[in-house]
Structure formats: C-alpha cells, structure tokens
Coordinates of C-alpha atoms in Angstrom, one line a residue:
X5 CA -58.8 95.4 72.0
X6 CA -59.4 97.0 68.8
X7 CA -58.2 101.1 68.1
X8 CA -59.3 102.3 65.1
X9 CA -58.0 105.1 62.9
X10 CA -59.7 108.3 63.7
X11 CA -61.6 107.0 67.0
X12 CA -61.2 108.1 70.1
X13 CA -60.1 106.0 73.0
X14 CA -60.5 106.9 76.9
X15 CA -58.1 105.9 79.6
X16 CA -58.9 104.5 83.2
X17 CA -59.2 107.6 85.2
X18 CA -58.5 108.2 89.2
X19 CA -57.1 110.3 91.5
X20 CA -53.7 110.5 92.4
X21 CA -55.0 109.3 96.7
X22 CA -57.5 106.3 94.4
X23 CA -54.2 105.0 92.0
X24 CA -54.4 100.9 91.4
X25 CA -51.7 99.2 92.6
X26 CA -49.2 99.7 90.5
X27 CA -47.7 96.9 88.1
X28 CA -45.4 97.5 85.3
X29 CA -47.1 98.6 82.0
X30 CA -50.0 99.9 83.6
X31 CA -51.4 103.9 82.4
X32 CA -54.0 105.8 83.5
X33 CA -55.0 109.4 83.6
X34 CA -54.8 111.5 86.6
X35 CA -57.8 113.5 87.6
X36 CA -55.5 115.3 90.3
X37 CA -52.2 116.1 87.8
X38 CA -54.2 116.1 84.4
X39 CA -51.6 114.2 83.1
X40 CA -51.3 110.8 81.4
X41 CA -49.9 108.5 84.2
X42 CA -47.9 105.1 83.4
X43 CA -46.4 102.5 86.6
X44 CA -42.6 102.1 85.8
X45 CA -39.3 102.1 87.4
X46 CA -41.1 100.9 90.6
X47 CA -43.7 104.2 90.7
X48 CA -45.9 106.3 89.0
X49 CA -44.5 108.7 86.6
X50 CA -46.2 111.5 84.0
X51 CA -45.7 110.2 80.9
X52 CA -45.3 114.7 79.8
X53 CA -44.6 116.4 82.9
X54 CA -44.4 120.5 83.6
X55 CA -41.5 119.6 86.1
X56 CA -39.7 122.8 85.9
X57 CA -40.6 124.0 82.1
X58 CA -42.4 126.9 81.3
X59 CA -43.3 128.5 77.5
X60 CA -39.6 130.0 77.1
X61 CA -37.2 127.3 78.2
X62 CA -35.7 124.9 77.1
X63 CA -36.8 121.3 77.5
X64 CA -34.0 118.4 78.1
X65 CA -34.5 114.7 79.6
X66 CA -34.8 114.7 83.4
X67 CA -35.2 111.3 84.3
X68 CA -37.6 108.2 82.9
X69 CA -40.5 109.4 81.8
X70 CA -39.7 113.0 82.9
X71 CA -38.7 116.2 80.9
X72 CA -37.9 119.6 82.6
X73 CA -36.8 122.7 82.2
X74 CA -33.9 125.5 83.6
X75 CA -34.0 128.9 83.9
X76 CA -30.8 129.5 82.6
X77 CA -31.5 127.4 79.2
X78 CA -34.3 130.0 77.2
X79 CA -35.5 130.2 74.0
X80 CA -37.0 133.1 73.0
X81 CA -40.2 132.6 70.9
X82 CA -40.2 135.9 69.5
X83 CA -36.8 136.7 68.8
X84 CA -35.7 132.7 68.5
X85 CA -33.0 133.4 70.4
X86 CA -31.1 131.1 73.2
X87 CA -29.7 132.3 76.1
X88 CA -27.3 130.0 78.5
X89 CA -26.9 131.4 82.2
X90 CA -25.0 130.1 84.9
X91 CA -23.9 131.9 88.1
X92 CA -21.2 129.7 88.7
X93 CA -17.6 129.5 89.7
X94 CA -16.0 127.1 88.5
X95 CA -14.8 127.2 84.6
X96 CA -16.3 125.0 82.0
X97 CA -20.0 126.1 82.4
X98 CA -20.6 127.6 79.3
X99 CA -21.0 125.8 75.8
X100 CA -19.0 123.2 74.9
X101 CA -19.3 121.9 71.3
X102 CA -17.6 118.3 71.2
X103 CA -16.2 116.0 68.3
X104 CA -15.6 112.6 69.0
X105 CA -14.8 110.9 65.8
X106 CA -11.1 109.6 65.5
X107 CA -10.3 111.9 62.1
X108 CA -9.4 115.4 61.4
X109 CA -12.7 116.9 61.4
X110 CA -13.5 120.2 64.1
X111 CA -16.4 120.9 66.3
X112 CA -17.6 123.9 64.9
X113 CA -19.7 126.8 65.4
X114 CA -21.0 127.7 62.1
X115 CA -23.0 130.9 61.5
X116 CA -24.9 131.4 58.3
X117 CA -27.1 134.8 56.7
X118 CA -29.6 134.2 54.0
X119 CA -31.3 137.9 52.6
X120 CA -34.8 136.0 52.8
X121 CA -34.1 133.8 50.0
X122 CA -31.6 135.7 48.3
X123 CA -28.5 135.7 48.0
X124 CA -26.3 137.7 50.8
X125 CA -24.6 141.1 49.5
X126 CA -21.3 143.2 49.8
X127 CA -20.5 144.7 52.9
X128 CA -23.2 142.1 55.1
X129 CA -22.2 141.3 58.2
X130 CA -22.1 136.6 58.3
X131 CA -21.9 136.1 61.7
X132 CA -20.0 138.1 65.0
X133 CA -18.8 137.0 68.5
X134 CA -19.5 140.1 70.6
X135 CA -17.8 140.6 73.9
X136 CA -20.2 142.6 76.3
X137 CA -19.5 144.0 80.0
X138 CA -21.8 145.5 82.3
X139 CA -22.0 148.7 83.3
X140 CA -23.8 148.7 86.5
X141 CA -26.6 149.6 84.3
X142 CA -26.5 147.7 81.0
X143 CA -24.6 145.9 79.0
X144 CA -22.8 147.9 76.8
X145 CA -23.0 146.7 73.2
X146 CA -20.2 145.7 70.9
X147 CA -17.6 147.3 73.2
X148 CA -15.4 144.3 71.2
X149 CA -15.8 142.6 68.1
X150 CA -15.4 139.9 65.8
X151 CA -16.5 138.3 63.0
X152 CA -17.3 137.7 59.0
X153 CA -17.9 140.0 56.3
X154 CA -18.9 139.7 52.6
X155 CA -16.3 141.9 50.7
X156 CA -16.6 141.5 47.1
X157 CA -19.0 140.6 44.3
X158 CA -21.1 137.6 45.3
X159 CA -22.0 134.9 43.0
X160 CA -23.8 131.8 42.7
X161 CA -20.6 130.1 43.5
X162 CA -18.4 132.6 45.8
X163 CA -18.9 134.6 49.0
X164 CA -15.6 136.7 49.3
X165 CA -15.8 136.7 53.1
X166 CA -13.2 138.7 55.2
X167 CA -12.1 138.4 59.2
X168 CA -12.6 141.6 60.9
X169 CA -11.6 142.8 64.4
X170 CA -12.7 145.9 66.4
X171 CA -12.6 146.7 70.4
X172 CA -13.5 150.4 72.3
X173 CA -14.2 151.5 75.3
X174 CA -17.9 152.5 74.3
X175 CA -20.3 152.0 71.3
X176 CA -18.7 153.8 68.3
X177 CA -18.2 153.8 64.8
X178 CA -16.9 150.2 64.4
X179 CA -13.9 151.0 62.2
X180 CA -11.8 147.7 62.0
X181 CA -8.5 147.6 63.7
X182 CA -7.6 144.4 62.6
X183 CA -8.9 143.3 59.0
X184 CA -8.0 139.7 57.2
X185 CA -9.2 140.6 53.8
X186 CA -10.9 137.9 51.2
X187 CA -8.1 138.8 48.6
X188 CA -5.5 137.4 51.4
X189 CA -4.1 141.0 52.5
X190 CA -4.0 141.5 56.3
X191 CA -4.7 145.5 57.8
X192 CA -3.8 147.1 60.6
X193 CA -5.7 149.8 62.0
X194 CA -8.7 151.5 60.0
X195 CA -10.4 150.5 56.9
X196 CA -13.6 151.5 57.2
X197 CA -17.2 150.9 59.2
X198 CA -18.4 147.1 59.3
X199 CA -21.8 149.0 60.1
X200 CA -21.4 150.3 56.4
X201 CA -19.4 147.3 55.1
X202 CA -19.5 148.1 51.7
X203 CA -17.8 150.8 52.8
X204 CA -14.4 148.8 53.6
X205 CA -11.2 149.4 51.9
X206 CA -9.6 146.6 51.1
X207 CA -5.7 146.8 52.4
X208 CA -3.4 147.3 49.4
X209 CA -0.1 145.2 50.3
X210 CA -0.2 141.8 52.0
X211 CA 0.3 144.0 55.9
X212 CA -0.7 147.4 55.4
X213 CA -0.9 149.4 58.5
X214 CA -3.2 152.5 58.0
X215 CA -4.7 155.4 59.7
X216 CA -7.3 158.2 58.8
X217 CA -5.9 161.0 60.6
X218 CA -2.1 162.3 60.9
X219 CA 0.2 161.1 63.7
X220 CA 1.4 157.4 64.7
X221 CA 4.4 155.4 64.1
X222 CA 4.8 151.7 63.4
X223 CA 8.2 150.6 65.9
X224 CA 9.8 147.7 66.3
X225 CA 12.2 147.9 69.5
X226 CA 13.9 145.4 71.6
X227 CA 14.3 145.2 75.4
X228 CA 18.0 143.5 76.1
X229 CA 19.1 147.0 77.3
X230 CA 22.4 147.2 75.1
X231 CA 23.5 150.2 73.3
X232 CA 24.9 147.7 70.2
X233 CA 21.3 145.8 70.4
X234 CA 18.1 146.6 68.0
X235 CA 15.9 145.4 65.8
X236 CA 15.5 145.7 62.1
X237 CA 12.9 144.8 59.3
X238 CA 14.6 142.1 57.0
X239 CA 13.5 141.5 53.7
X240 CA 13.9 137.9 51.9
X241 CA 13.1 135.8 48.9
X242 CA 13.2 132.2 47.5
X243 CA 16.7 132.8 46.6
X244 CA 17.9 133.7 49.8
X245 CA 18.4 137.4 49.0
X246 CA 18.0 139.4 52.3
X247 CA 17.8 143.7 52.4
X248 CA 17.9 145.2 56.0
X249 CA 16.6 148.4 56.9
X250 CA 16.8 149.7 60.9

C-alpha cells in the first residue's frame, strides 16, 4: 500500500455494535464515537479520546491509548493560568516539585517578568507567593505576602532583586514588614509600598528596625523568672572585642 504526500487516505468504517473481530494492529474509524479506533491491550481503544477533558483542563495520560482530564487540573485559556484543586484530607495533595539527581542541585520554582521584550524596571514586582483565606464570601487578596522585587538600576547584566515580606488582616497599603534588601541590609517594619516599589527605602544599617509614625520599642527580654537574669545586646569583632549594653 502506497500513501502519498498530500493525499488523502480513508479508514475502514463501522459502528461500534458492526466492529471486526478484533486482532492486534487493527484501526478503524467509529461511526458511533467519531473517533479513530485501534484493537490493543485485548480491546478496542480511541486512539484521542474526550474521556473526562473538556477546553479548560488539563490533559495527562490515562491509560493505553487514553488521555483525560480533572476538574481540579485547569488551564485557563484567557488568562493562561493553572489552577490545582483538591478537596482532600490527607497532606501531600498539592504540588510537589521533585529532583532526583544524586548532586547538589534544588527543585525549584522559578518565576520570571519580562516588560514585553524589555528589560524589567525599579520597583517591579518578579514574582509573589500570596496566602489567601476565605471569607465566607471571597477570598480576600494579599492578606499575606511574599516575594521579589527589583530595587536598583537594572542593566544588561544585573537585576538588584530584594526579598520582601508583608501580612494584614485585610487588603491595605502593602508596606513591607520584613525587607532583605539587594545591597545585603535586612529591615524590620516599614519601608515603603511594594505596590509603588520604587518607592522603597532601602534600610540604612545591616538590621534597621523602622517605623513611620511615633511609638514602639524594640525589647529583648528573657523568661527564667530571676531578678539577677536579663538579656543584653553584645557587640563583637574579628578581634574578639565585645561592648555590652542592657
């Protein structure tokens, strides 16, 4: 049997009650299914099947010859966007990112932000886990918070990228309450908006605990309930030169 390029060919046809016997490497198309047909594993099987797939989900391999879908694995063809839903119990039903190899290397998660095809700017916003409850009517967005954001001057060969963390009780302002900073200074408490990133001020000692308003106290206290016990701040250096303050 010849196939040429650009010719047509038509399958046997029948009915899923008028099938052949079946023998191994036989296809067919089904009148009844409308689908391609071929005899293996000891039955009939679609060679593309609908089994369980609609527009929006997710295809994944079924069984031979089969494909299928699940309602709790989406994709969203106009917001590209995957969703993963599970009603169960148990733990360990969410995403699991695996590496097998026997070296150092991590499974990540790697988020990336293009502007278009330009380079990304100062005070953009790489990529955020978000932590949302519901309400009883909605989820509530960004009640917590964290992520990666550009701040500094970007160039062809440097992203200044810092580590920011925020949490609330309701959608607010998004001031940082925790900020790792690209020049390697760590913040406690407010620096600035991530929704105006640019914005962010950049802590000015490696810890630098700060506030916009008056009020607040940074303590250190300890809990062995004796009147001689405290705690103090102690300075050191390379030398092993130590200052105390309490």
């Amino acid at each position: 049997v010849s196939i040429l390029n650009s010719k047509p060919f038509l399958l046997g046809q029948w009915t899923t009650a008028g099938r052949p016997s079946g023998v191994t490497g036989y296809m067919g198309y089904n009148t009844t299914t409308a689908f391609t047909e071929g005899y293996f594993t000891s039955q009939w099987e679609n060679y593309i099947t609908s089994t369980g797939a609609s527009a929006s989900q997710v295809p994944y391999y079924l069984s031979a010859g089969k494909i299928a879908g699940d309602a709790g694995m989406t994709w969203d063809n106009t917001n590209k966007g995957l969703s993963i839903v599970s009603s169960a119990t148990a733990q360990g039903r969410g995403l699991i990112v695996r590496q097998t190899n026997s070296g150092i290397q991590a499974a990540p998660i790697q988020f990336e932000k293009i502007r278009g095809a330009s380079a990304v700017q100062n005070g953009d916003i790489i990529g955020a886990f978000t932590l949302r409850g519901y309400s009883g009517t909605q989820y509530v967005t960004d009640n917590a918070l964290f992520g990666g954001l550009v701040t500094g001057t970007v160039t062809s060969s440097s992203v200044p990228t810092s580590i920011f963390f925020f949490s609330g009780s309701t959608t607010g302002n998004y001031n940082t309450h925790l900020l790792v900073h690209s020049n390697g200074t760590v913040g406690i408490g407010e620096f600035g908006s991530i929704v105006s990133g640019a914005s962010i001020v950049a802590p000015s000692n490696l810890l630098h605990v700060r506030k916009t308003v008056a009020g607040g106290y940074v303590t250190s206290q300890t809990e062995n309930l004796s009147s001689t016990g405290y705690t103090s701040f102690l300075n050191t250096n390379n030398l092993g030169y130590t200052s105390r303050f309490i």
